[in-house]
């Protein structure tokens, strides 16, 4: 089996999508962009041994790679459209490729994303990377930098399941069998908040995905917006088996944090219901320039670390 055969067998699916003028097979892909839209582009890379363990199910690695990119597209309020896949394989393991491609393509299909190309090489370390391209109506994207003083801060989902799953796997030598369903899904098959986010872009001032830790991402919103925030820990819905501090700094939760003006807050419960998604108000944007943390109105000291950073010492 050579490079061409791998691409043909595992990654080439019939494309039934009008926007794709040339997909896999030519030197480069061609797509036509919807009129009145801007392109939104993101990419995410996962390395074996760093972002997933050797024991991680191949299906889950593929699913998560697509889902993590979807989460970034959702955070912009865009609709995902086209994906490109870069693979560096350390061996030709067909059963791994079968599981990986199934997870990746199932997640893509569930969100109307088509795989239109990529690159396949061999190398010392298994490395998988997706570039995802979406569309958003002109100037409608949600930015991190647009939070306004007095906005209410919301977060989707339950926080800490992914971090507690990771902790569990590290302690139990990566035995996946006794993860709870909530832990497994949060770590490997996170729901993408795409449909919710497409409606949020009409009312939200700022949005970010919290995959590097809720506190860290809220600080980024505040720093880039030139604001501060009051964060109420007791309002954050927490996973079981994890401390509040680990939940808000742990990361890996592919949920959205967003801020909206007071006048729109009564729309939130309707959206939560419509998209079957827990949405919790966890604080508000202030003009303080720092994130002040409270628990039941008591001020809480800042944790030493806010979230995940590849290069932090
Ligand atoms: P070239 O040698 O011109 O770069 P390639 O042999 O790398 O072409 O790729 C041939 C076709 O297969 C291209 O359309 C490319 O986008 C696609 N492709 C290569 N690797 C992948 C992959 N892992 N997933 C999807 N498409 C791929
Ligand atoms: Mg190539």
mmCIF file of C-alpha atoms and ligand atoms in Angstrom:
data_model
loop_
_atom_site.group_PDB
_atom_site.id
_atom_site.type_symbol
_atom_site.label_atom_id
_atom_site.label_comp_id
_atom_site.label_asym_id
_atom_site.label_seq_id
_atom_site.Cartn_x
_atom_site.Cartn_y
_atom_site.Cartn_z
ATOM 1 C CA UNK A 1 0.000 0.000 0.000
ATOM 2 C CA UNK A 2 1.474 3.379 -0.984
ATOM 3 C CA UNK A 3 0.616 7.005 -0.246
ATOM 4 C CA UNK A 4 -1.944 7.202 -3.069
ATOM 5 C CA UNK A 5 -3.665 4.015 -1.850
ATOM 6 C CA UNK A 6 -3.927 5.357 1.713
ATOM 7 C CA UNK A 7 -5.556 8.571 0.501
ATOM 8 C CA UNK A 8 -7.857 6.688 -1.839
ATOM 9 C CA UNK A 9 -8.910 3.998 0.643
ATOM 10 C CA UNK A 10 -9.348 6.013 3.813
ATOM 11 C CA UNK A 11 -9.881 9.647 2.964
ATOM 12 C CA UNK A 12 -11.536 9.934 -0.433
ATOM 13 C CA UNK A 13 -15.326 9.996 -0.238
ATOM 14 C CA UNK A 14 -17.702 10.985 -3.008
ATOM 15 C CA UNK A 15 -18.368 14.684 -2.512
ATOM 16 C CA UNK A 16 -21.933 15.756 -2.968
ATOM 17 C CA UNK A 17 -21.436 19.418 -2.285
ATOM 18 C CA UNK A 18 -21.922 22.124 -4.876
ATOM 19 C CA UNK A 19 -19.367 24.498 -3.406
ATOM 20 C CA UNK A 20 -16.506 22.073 -4.133
ATOM 21 C CA UNK A 21 -15.193 22.672 -7.646
ATOM 22 C CA UNK A 22 -12.099 20.464 -7.184
ATOM 23 C CA UNK A 23 -11.595 18.182 -4.182
ATOM 24 C CA UNK A 24 -9.060 15.436 -3.443
ATOM 25 C CA UNK A 25 -7.081 14.444 -6.552
ATOM 26 C CA UNK A 26 -5.870 17.635 -8.136
ATOM 27 C CA UNK A 27 -2.825 19.662 -7.102
ATOM 28 C CA UNK A 28 -4.969 21.891 -4.930
ATOM 29 C CA UNK A 29 -8.649 22.180 -4.029
ATOM 30 C CA UNK A 30 -11.021 24.824 -5.361
ATOM 31 C CA UNK A 31 -14.182 25.966 -3.580
ATOM 32 C CA UNK A 32 -16.668 28.682 -4.311
ATOM 33 C CA UNK A 33 -17.508 31.017 -1.445
ATOM 34 C CA UNK A 34 -21.118 31.999 -0.685
ATOM 35 C CA UNK A 35 -21.869 35.575 -1.647
ATOM 36 C CA UNK A 36 -22.002 38.003 1.258
ATOM 37 C CA UNK A 37 -19.709 35.828 3.362
ATOM 38 C CA UNK A 38 -16.192 36.030 4.747
ATOM 39 C CA UNK A 39 -13.921 33.004 5.202
ATOM 40 C CA UNK A 40 -12.957 31.945 8.727
ATOM 41 C CA UNK A 41 -9.916 29.671 8.986
ATOM 42 C CA UNK A 42 -8.401 27.671 11.793
ATOM 43 C CA UNK A 43 -5.986 24.787 12.251
ATOM 44 C CA UNK A 44 -5.239 22.395 15.089
ATOM 45 C CA UNK A 45 -2.449 19.836 15.410
ATOM 46 C CA UNK A 46 -2.300 16.783 17.662
ATOM 47 C CA UNK A 47 0.869 14.792 18.391
ATOM 48 C CA UNK A 48 0.985 11.299 19.784
ATOM 49 C CA UNK A 49 2.463 11.415 23.261
ATOM 50 C CA UNK A 50 1.594 15.072 23.684
ATOM 51 C CA UNK A 51 -2.091 15.549 22.824
ATOM 52 C CA UNK A 52 -3.170 11.913 22.908
ATOM 53 C CA UNK A 53 -1.656 8.709 24.235
ATOM 54 C CA UNK A 54 -0.628 5.663 22.206
ATOM 55 C CA UNK A 55 -3.541 3.835 23.832
ATOM 56 C CA UNK A 56 -6.180 6.380 22.746
ATOM 57 C CA UNK A 57 -8.747 4.773 20.409
ATOM 58 C CA UNK A 58 -7.969 5.743 16.788
ATOM 59 C CA UNK A 59 -11.633 6.636 16.188
ATOM 60 C CA UNK A 60 -11.497 9.053 19.124
ATOM 61 C CA UNK A 61 -8.295 10.696 17.856
ATOM 62 C CA UNK A 62 -9.922 11.324 14.464
ATOM 63 C CA UNK A 63 -13.170 12.551 15.981
ATOM 64 C CA UNK A 64 -11.434 14.872 18.409
ATOM 65 C CA UNK A 65 -9.136 16.349 15.769
ATOM 66 C CA UNK A 66 -12.156 17.472 13.762
ATOM 67 C CA UNK A 67 -14.123 18.491 16.887
ATOM 68 C CA UNK A 68 -11.348 20.716 18.217
ATOM 69 C CA UNK A 69 -11.272 22.612 14.929
ATOM 70 C CA UNK A 70 -15.075 22.852 14.914
ATOM 71 C CA UNK A 71 -14.922 24.386 18.366
ATOM 72 C CA UNK A 72 -12.722 27.238 17.088
ATOM 73 C CA UNK A 73 -15.049 27.833 14.148
ATOM 74 C CA UNK A 74 -18.028 27.846 16.555
ATOM 75 C CA UNK A 75 -16.274 30.386 18.776
ATOM 76 C CA UNK A 76 -16.263 32.764 15.795
ATOM 77 C CA UNK A 77 -19.964 32.169 15.085
ATOM 78 C CA UNK A 78 -19.154 30.719 11.663
ATOM 79 C CA UNK A 79 -20.572 27.767 9.728
ATOM 80 C CA UNK A 80 -17.895 25.100 9.057
ATOM 81 C CA UNK A 81 -17.542 24.082 5.390
ATOM 82 C CA UNK A 82 -14.252 22.565 4.136
ATOM 83 C CA UNK A 83 -11.393 20.685 5.791
ATOM 84 C CA UNK A 84 -7.815 19.771 4.859
ATOM 85 C CA UNK A 85 -5.926 16.984 6.623
ATOM 86 C CA UNK A 86 -2.165 16.753 7.134
ATOM 87 C CA UNK A 87 -0.886 13.397 8.300
ATOM 88 C CA UNK A 88 2.598 12.346 9.370
ATOM 89 C CA UNK A 89 2.540 8.604 9.968
ATOM 90 C CA UNK A 90 5.248 6.755 11.889
ATOM 91 C CA UNK A 91 4.057 3.370 10.537
ATOM 92 C CA UNK A 92 1.509 2.038 8.096
ATOM 93 C CA UNK A 93 -1.047 0.717 10.578
ATOM 94 C CA UNK A 94 -4.207 0.025 8.606
ATOM 95 C CA UNK A 95 -6.405 -0.719 11.576
ATOM 96 C CA UNK A 96 -5.397 2.634 13.096
ATOM 97 C CA UNK A 97 -6.039 4.433 9.789
ATOM 98 C CA UNK A 98 -9.451 2.787 9.520
ATOM 99 C CA UNK A 99 -10.540 3.927 12.993
ATOM 100 C CA UNK A 100 -8.993 7.368 12.659
ATOM 101 C CA UNK A 101 -10.566 8.122 9.267
ATOM 102 C CA UNK A 102 -13.956 6.844 10.455
ATOM 103 C CA UNK A 103 -13.934 9.138 13.513
ATOM 104 C CA UNK A 104 -12.701 12.122 11.532
ATOM 105 C CA UNK A 105 -15.141 11.721 8.653
ATOM 106 C CA UNK A 106 -18.143 10.935 10.871
ATOM 107 C CA UNK A 107 -17.564 14.080 12.892
ATOM 108 C CA UNK A 108 -17.098 16.073 9.670
ATOM 109 C CA UNK A 109 -20.231 14.685 8.075
ATOM 110 C CA UNK A 110 -22.324 15.385 11.165
ATOM 111 C CA UNK A 111 -21.448 19.061 10.720
ATOM 112 C CA UNK A 112 -21.697 19.253 6.904
ATOM 113 C CA UNK A 113 -17.937 19.558 6.522
ATOM 114 C CA UNK A 114 -16.266 18.020 3.459
ATOM 115 C CA UNK A 115 -12.643 16.904 3.299
ATOM 116 C CA UNK A 116 -11.189 18.521 0.185
ATOM 117 C CA UNK A 117 -7.477 17.703 0.440
ATOM 118 C CA UNK A 118 -4.384 17.383 2.559
ATOM 119 C CA UNK A 119 -0.916 15.928 2.634
ATOM 120 C CA UNK A 120 0.430 12.543 3.708
ATOM 121 C CA UNK A 121 4.016 11.918 4.774
ATOM 122 C CA UNK A 122 5.974 9.498 6.927
ATOM 123 C CA UNK A 123 7.990 10.622 9.930
ATOM 124 C CA UNK A 124 9.320 9.672 13.345
ATOM 125 C CA UNK A 125 6.261 10.693 15.279
ATOM 126 C CA UNK A 126 2.524 10.339 14.577
ATOM 127 C CA UNK A 127 1.244 13.849 13.945
ATOM 128 C CA UNK A 128 -2.252 14.740 12.727
ATOM 129 C CA UNK A 129 -3.451 18.182 11.758
ATOM 130 C CA UNK A 130 -6.646 19.617 10.295
ATOM 131 C CA UNK A 131 -7.266 22.986 8.753
ATOM 132 C CA UNK A 132 -10.935 23.905 8.830
ATOM 133 C CA UNK A 133 -12.497 26.677 6.795
ATOM 134 C CA UNK A 134 -15.887 28.170 7.532
ATOM 135 C CA UNK A 135 -18.084 31.009 6.395
ATOM 136 C CA UNK A 136 -19.707 33.865 8.235
ATOM 137 C CA UNK A 137 -21.808 36.760 6.890
ATOM 138 C CA UNK A 138 -19.604 39.829 6.398
ATOM 139 C CA UNK A 139 -18.574 41.428 9.722
ATOM 140 C CA UNK A 140 -20.798 39.104 11.804
ATOM 141 C CA UNK A 141 -18.008 37.027 13.394
ATOM 142 C CA UNK A 142 -17.714 37.048 17.196
ATOM 143 C CA UNK A 143 -14.312 38.296 18.344
ATOM 144 C CA UNK A 144 -12.547 37.784 21.669
ATOM 145 C CA UNK A 145 -11.736 41.442 21.829
ATOM 146 C CA UNK A 146 -15.215 42.911 21.864
ATOM 147 C CA UNK A 147 -16.469 42.348 25.422
ATOM 148 C CA UNK A 148 -18.175 45.445 26.845
ATOM 149 C CA UNK A 149 -18.369 46.605 30.458
ATOM 150 C CA UNK A 150 -21.545 45.243 32.130
ATOM 151 C CA UNK A 151 -21.921 42.369 29.647
ATOM 152 C CA UNK A 152 -23.008 39.152 31.336
ATOM 153 C CA UNK A 153 -20.611 36.211 30.978
ATOM 154 C CA UNK A 154 -21.934 32.777 30.034
ATOM 155 C CA UNK A 155 -20.432 29.354 29.559
ATOM 156 C CA UNK A 156 -21.868 26.267 27.817
ATOM 157 C CA UNK A 157 -21.850 22.743 29.239
ATOM 158 C CA UNK A 158 -20.389 21.225 32.387
ATOM 159 C CA UNK A 159 -16.812 22.208 33.168
ATOM 160 C CA UNK A 160 -14.063 19.790 34.189
ATOM 161 C CA UNK A 161 -15.102 16.444 32.690
ATOM 162 C CA UNK A 162 -12.226 16.420 30.204
ATOM 163 C CA UNK A 163 -9.650 17.406 32.821
ATOM 164 C CA UNK A 164 -10.974 14.773 35.226
ATOM 165 C CA UNK A 165 -10.854 12.163 32.428
ATOM 166 C CA UNK A 166 -7.227 13.034 31.684
ATOM 167 C CA UNK A 167 -6.269 12.867 35.339
ATOM 168 C CA UNK A 168 -7.988 9.517 35.640
ATOM 169 C CA UNK A 169 -6.178 8.123 32.572
ATOM 170 C CA UNK A 170 -2.800 9.343 33.819
ATOM 171 C CA UNK A 171 -3.353 7.698 37.201
ATOM 172 C CA UNK A 172 -4.711 4.423 35.780
ATOM 173 C CA UNK A 173 -2.049 4.004 33.081
ATOM 174 C CA UNK A 174 -4.405 4.971 30.274
ATOM 175 C CA UNK A 175 -7.029 2.342 30.862
ATOM 176 C CA UNK A 176 -10.071 3.789 29.062
ATOM 177 C CA UNK A 177 -12.593 1.242 30.280
ATOM 178 C CA UNK A 178 -13.694 2.879 33.472
ATOM 179 C CA UNK A 179 -14.115 6.426 32.278
ATOM 180 C CA UNK A 180 -17.704 7.601 32.707
ATOM 181 C CA UNK A 181 -19.642 8.394 29.536
ATOM 182 C CA UNK A 182 -19.473 12.100 30.402
ATOM 183 C CA UNK A 183 -15.694 11.940 30.840
ATOM 184 C CA UNK A 184 -15.163 9.961 27.617
ATOM 185 C CA UNK A 185 -17.335 12.295 25.548
ATOM 186 C CA UNK A 186 -15.788 15.450 26.968
ATOM 187 C CA UNK A 187 -12.273 14.213 26.249
ATOM 188 C CA UNK A 188 -12.754 12.548 22.876
ATOM 189 C CA UNK A 189 -16.104 13.366 21.334
ATOM 190 C CA UNK A 190 -17.033 16.864 22.486
ATOM 191 C CA UNK A 191 -20.262 18.300 21.139
ATOM 192 C CA UNK A 192 -19.640 21.186 18.823
ATOM 193 C CA UNK A 193 -21.646 24.254 19.707
ATOM 194 C CA UNK A 194 -21.912 25.279 16.053
ATOM 195 C CA UNK A 195 -25.674 25.706 15.755
ATOM 196 C CA UNK A 196 -25.933 27.576 19.018
ATOM 197 C CA UNK A 197 -23.003 29.817 18.062
ATOM 198 C CA UNK A 198 -24.570 30.732 14.718
ATOM 199 C CA UNK A 199 -27.509 32.188 16.651
ATOM 200 C CA UNK A 200 -25.298 33.718 19.331
ATOM 201 C CA UNK A 201 -23.446 35.817 16.767
ATOM 202 C CA UNK A 202 -26.592 37.964 16.536
ATOM 203 C CA UNK A 203 -26.513 38.885 20.237
ATOM 204 C CA UNK A 204 -23.048 38.195 21.692
ATOM 205 C CA UNK A 205 -20.338 40.847 21.912
ATOM 206 C CA UNK A 206 -17.427 38.446 22.461
ATOM 207 C CA UNK A 207 -16.834 34.690 22.368
ATOM 208 C CA UNK A 208 -13.948 32.263 22.867
ATOM 209 C CA UNK A 209 -13.630 28.508 23.214
ATOM 210 C CA UNK A 210 -12.254 27.388 26.548
ATOM 211 C CA UNK A 211 -10.037 24.494 25.475
ATOM 212 C CA UNK A 212 -7.007 25.991 27.273
ATOM 213 C CA UNK A 213 -8.891 26.520 30.544
ATOM 214 C CA UNK A 214 -11.890 28.672 31.459
ATOM 215 C CA UNK A 215 -10.002 31.151 33.634
ATOM 216 C CA UNK A 216 -7.186 31.556 31.133
ATOM 217 C CA UNK A 217 -9.627 32.162 28.270
ATOM 218 C CA UNK A 218 -11.667 34.672 30.280
ATOM 219 C CA UNK A 219 -8.432 36.541 30.994
ATOM 220 C CA UNK A 220 -7.713 36.608 27.253
ATOM 221 C CA UNK A 221 -11.173 38.073 26.562
ATOM 222 C CA UNK A 222 -10.561 40.733 29.223
ATOM 223 C CA UNK A 223 -7.005 41.558 28.117
ATOM 224 C CA UNK A 224 -7.920 41.898 24.464
ATOM 225 C CA UNK A 225 -11.121 43.819 25.228
ATOM 226 C CA UNK A 226 -9.455 46.171 27.738
ATOM 227 C CA UNK A 227 -11.868 45.139 30.492
ATOM 228 C CA UNK A 228 -11.935 43.106 33.694
ATOM 229 C CA UNK A 229 -14.445 40.586 34.960
ATOM 230 C CA UNK A 230 -16.150 39.314 38.048
ATOM 231 C CA UNK A 231 -16.157 35.506 37.928
ATOM 232 C CA UNK A 232 -18.540 33.686 40.283
ATOM 233 C CA UNK A 233 -17.183 30.199 40.910
ATOM 234 C CA UNK A 234 -20.386 28.983 42.580
ATOM 235 C CA UNK A 235 -22.285 29.591 39.331
ATOM 236 C CA UNK A 236 -20.064 27.293 37.250
ATOM 237 C CA UNK A 237 -21.584 23.814 36.755
ATOM 238 C CA UNK A 238 -18.776 21.462 37.728
ATOM 239 C CA UNK A 239 -18.016 17.875 36.787
ATOM 240 C CA UNK A 240 -17.842 15.215 39.475
ATOM 241 C CA UNK A 241 -14.494 14.167 40.950
ATOM 242 C CA UNK A 242 -12.690 17.438 40.315
ATOM 243 C CA UNK A 243 -11.880 20.497 42.413
ATOM 244 C CA UNK A 244 -13.122 23.909 41.289
ATOM 245 C CA UNK A 245 -9.558 25.088 40.743
ATOM 246 C CA UNK A 246 -8.649 22.126 38.528
ATOM 247 C CA UNK A 247 -11.907 22.492 36.583
ATOM 248 C CA UNK A 248 -11.380 26.156 35.713
ATOM 249 C CA UNK A 249 -7.670 25.826 34.940
ATOM 250 C CA UNK A 250 -7.622 22.285 33.519
ATOM 251 C CA UNK A 251 -8.616 22.915 29.946
ATOM 252 C CA UNK A 252 -9.586 20.392 27.246
ATOM 253 C CA UNK A 253 -13.271 21.296 27.569
ATOM 254 C CA UNK A 254 -14.469 22.261 24.098
ATOM 255 C CA UNK A 255 -17.128 24.625 25.394
ATOM 256 C CA UNK A 256 -17.833 28.265 24.612
ATOM 257 C CA UNK A 257 -17.548 31.299 26.845
ATOM 258 C CA UNK A 258 -19.362 34.377 25.584
ATOM 259 C CA UNK A 259 -20.508 37.785 26.764
ATOM 260 C CA UNK A 260 -23.799 39.457 25.950
ATOM 261 C CA UNK A 261 -25.401 42.780 26.837
ATOM 262 C CA UNK A 262 -28.071 42.739 29.536
ATOM 263 C CA UNK A 263 -30.870 43.443 27.073
ATOM 264 C CA UNK A 264 -30.414 40.040 25.411
ATOM 265 C CA UNK A 265 -30.059 37.857 28.510
ATOM 266 C CA UNK A 266 -33.699 36.751 28.411
ATOM 267 C CA UNK A 267 -33.017 34.984 25.098
ATOM 268 C CA UNK A 268 -30.534 32.597 26.672
ATOM 269 C CA UNK A 269 -32.934 30.097 28.211
ATOM 270 C CA UNK A 270 -34.730 29.784 24.884
ATOM 271 C CA UNK A 271 -31.451 29.105 23.062
ATOM 272 C CA UNK A 272 -30.386 26.610 25.739
ATOM 273 C CA UNK A 273 -33.643 24.747 25.269
ATOM 274 C CA UNK A 274 -33.594 24.881 21.481
ATOM 275 C CA UNK A 275 -30.028 23.550 21.258
ATOM 276 C CA UNK A 276 -30.322 21.166 24.198
ATOM 277 C CA UNK A 277 -27.302 22.794 25.794
ATOM 278 C CA UNK A 278 -26.734 23.841 29.377
ATOM 279 C CA UNK A 279 -25.852 27.556 29.434
ATOM 280 C CA UNK A 280 -24.874 29.194 32.724
ATOM 281 C CA UNK A 281 -24.342 32.820 33.655
ATOM 282 C CA UNK A 282 -21.042 32.861 35.552
ATOM 283 C CA UNK A 283 -20.250 36.531 36.026
ATOM 284 C CA UNK A 284 -19.997 39.899 34.357
ATOM 285 C CA UNK A 285 -17.547 42.142 32.545
ATOM 286 C CA UNK A 286 -16.197 45.019 34.642
ATOM 287 C CA UNK A 287 -13.988 48.051 34.058
ATOM 288 C CA UNK A 288 -11.445 46.739 36.574
ATOM 289 C CA UNK A 289 -8.729 45.401 34.211
ATOM 290 C CA UNK A 290 -8.392 42.164 36.218
ATOM 291 C CA UNK A 291 -10.483 39.040 36.697
ATOM 292 C CA UNK A 292 -11.794 39.076 40.278
ATOM 293 C CA UNK A 293 -12.839 35.657 41.510
ATOM 294 C CA UNK A 294 -15.676 35.166 43.974
ATOM 295 C CA UNK A 295 -17.344 32.215 45.634
ATOM 296 C CA UNK A 296 -20.684 32.994 47.307
ATOM 297 C CA UNK A 297 -19.704 36.692 47.320
ATOM 298 C CA UNK A 298 -16.423 35.958 49.083
ATOM 299 C CA UNK A 299 -13.290 37.055 47.245
ATOM 300 C CA UNK A 300 -11.011 34.133 46.334
ATOM 301 C CA UNK A 301 -7.265 34.380 45.624
ATOM 302 C CA UNK A 302 -6.132 33.785 42.069
ATOM 303 C CA UNK A 303 -4.821 30.249 41.300
ATOM 304 C CA UNK A 304 -1.092 30.100 40.441
ATOM 305 C CA UNK A 305 -1.838 28.944 36.877
ATOM 306 C CA UNK A 306 -4.848 29.981 34.780
ATOM 307 C CA UNK A 307 -4.693 27.304 32.120
ATOM 308 C CA UNK A 308 -2.614 25.371 29.642
ATOM 309 C CA UNK A 309 0.364 26.810 27.775
ATOM 310 C CA UNK A 310 2.785 24.598 25.810
ATOM 311 C CA UNK A 311 5.748 26.822 26.622
ATOM 312 C CA UNK A 312 4.967 27.879 30.216
ATOM 313 C CA UNK A 313 7.686 26.896 32.684
HETATM 314 P P1 LIG B 1 1.078 16.575 -4.533
HETATM 315 O O1 LIG B 1 2.173 15.581 -4.705
HETATM 316 O O2 LIG B 1 0.686 17.308 -5.771
HETATM 317 O O3 LIG B 1 1.266 17.438 -3.325
HETATM 318 P P2 LIG B 1 -0.366 14.650 -3.130
HETATM 319 O O4 LIG B 1 0.041 13.315 -3.665
HETATM 320 O O5 LIG B 1 0.246 15.130 -1.873
HETATM 321 O O6 LIG B 1 -0.212 15.698 -4.266
HETATM 322 O O7 LIG B 1 -1.916 14.662 -2.949
HETATM 323 C C1 LIG B 1 -2.788 14.205 -3.928
HETATM 324 C C2 LIG B 1 -4.162 14.619 -3.577
HETATM 325 O O8 LIG B 1 -4.562 13.996 -2.378
HETATM 326 C C3 LIG B 1 -4.304 16.110 -3.332
HETATM 327 O O9 LIG B 1 -5.579 16.517 -3.790
HETATM 328 C C4 LIG B 1 -4.232 16.245 -1.836
HETATM 329 O O10 LIG B 1 -4.931 17.375 -1.384
HETATM 330 C C5 LIG B 1 -4.905 14.941 -1.397
HETATM 331 N N1 LIG B 1 -4.443 14.445 -0.093
HETATM 332 C C6 LIG B 1 -3.181 14.062 0.249
HETATM 333 N N2 LIG B 1 -3.143 13.612 1.515
HETATM 334 C C7 LIG B 1 -4.412 13.698 1.988
HETATM 335 C C8 LIG B 1 -5.032 13.382 3.226
HETATM 336 N N3 LIG B 1 -4.340 12.902 4.266
HETATM 337 N N4 LIG B 1 -6.346 13.627 3.343
HETATM 338 C C9 LIG B 1 -7.040 14.131 2.314
HETATM 339 N N5 LIG B 1 -6.534 14.431 1.127
HETATM 340 C C10 LIG B 1 -5.238 14.234 0.957
HETATM 341 MG MG1 LIG B 2 1.355 16.868 -1.219
#
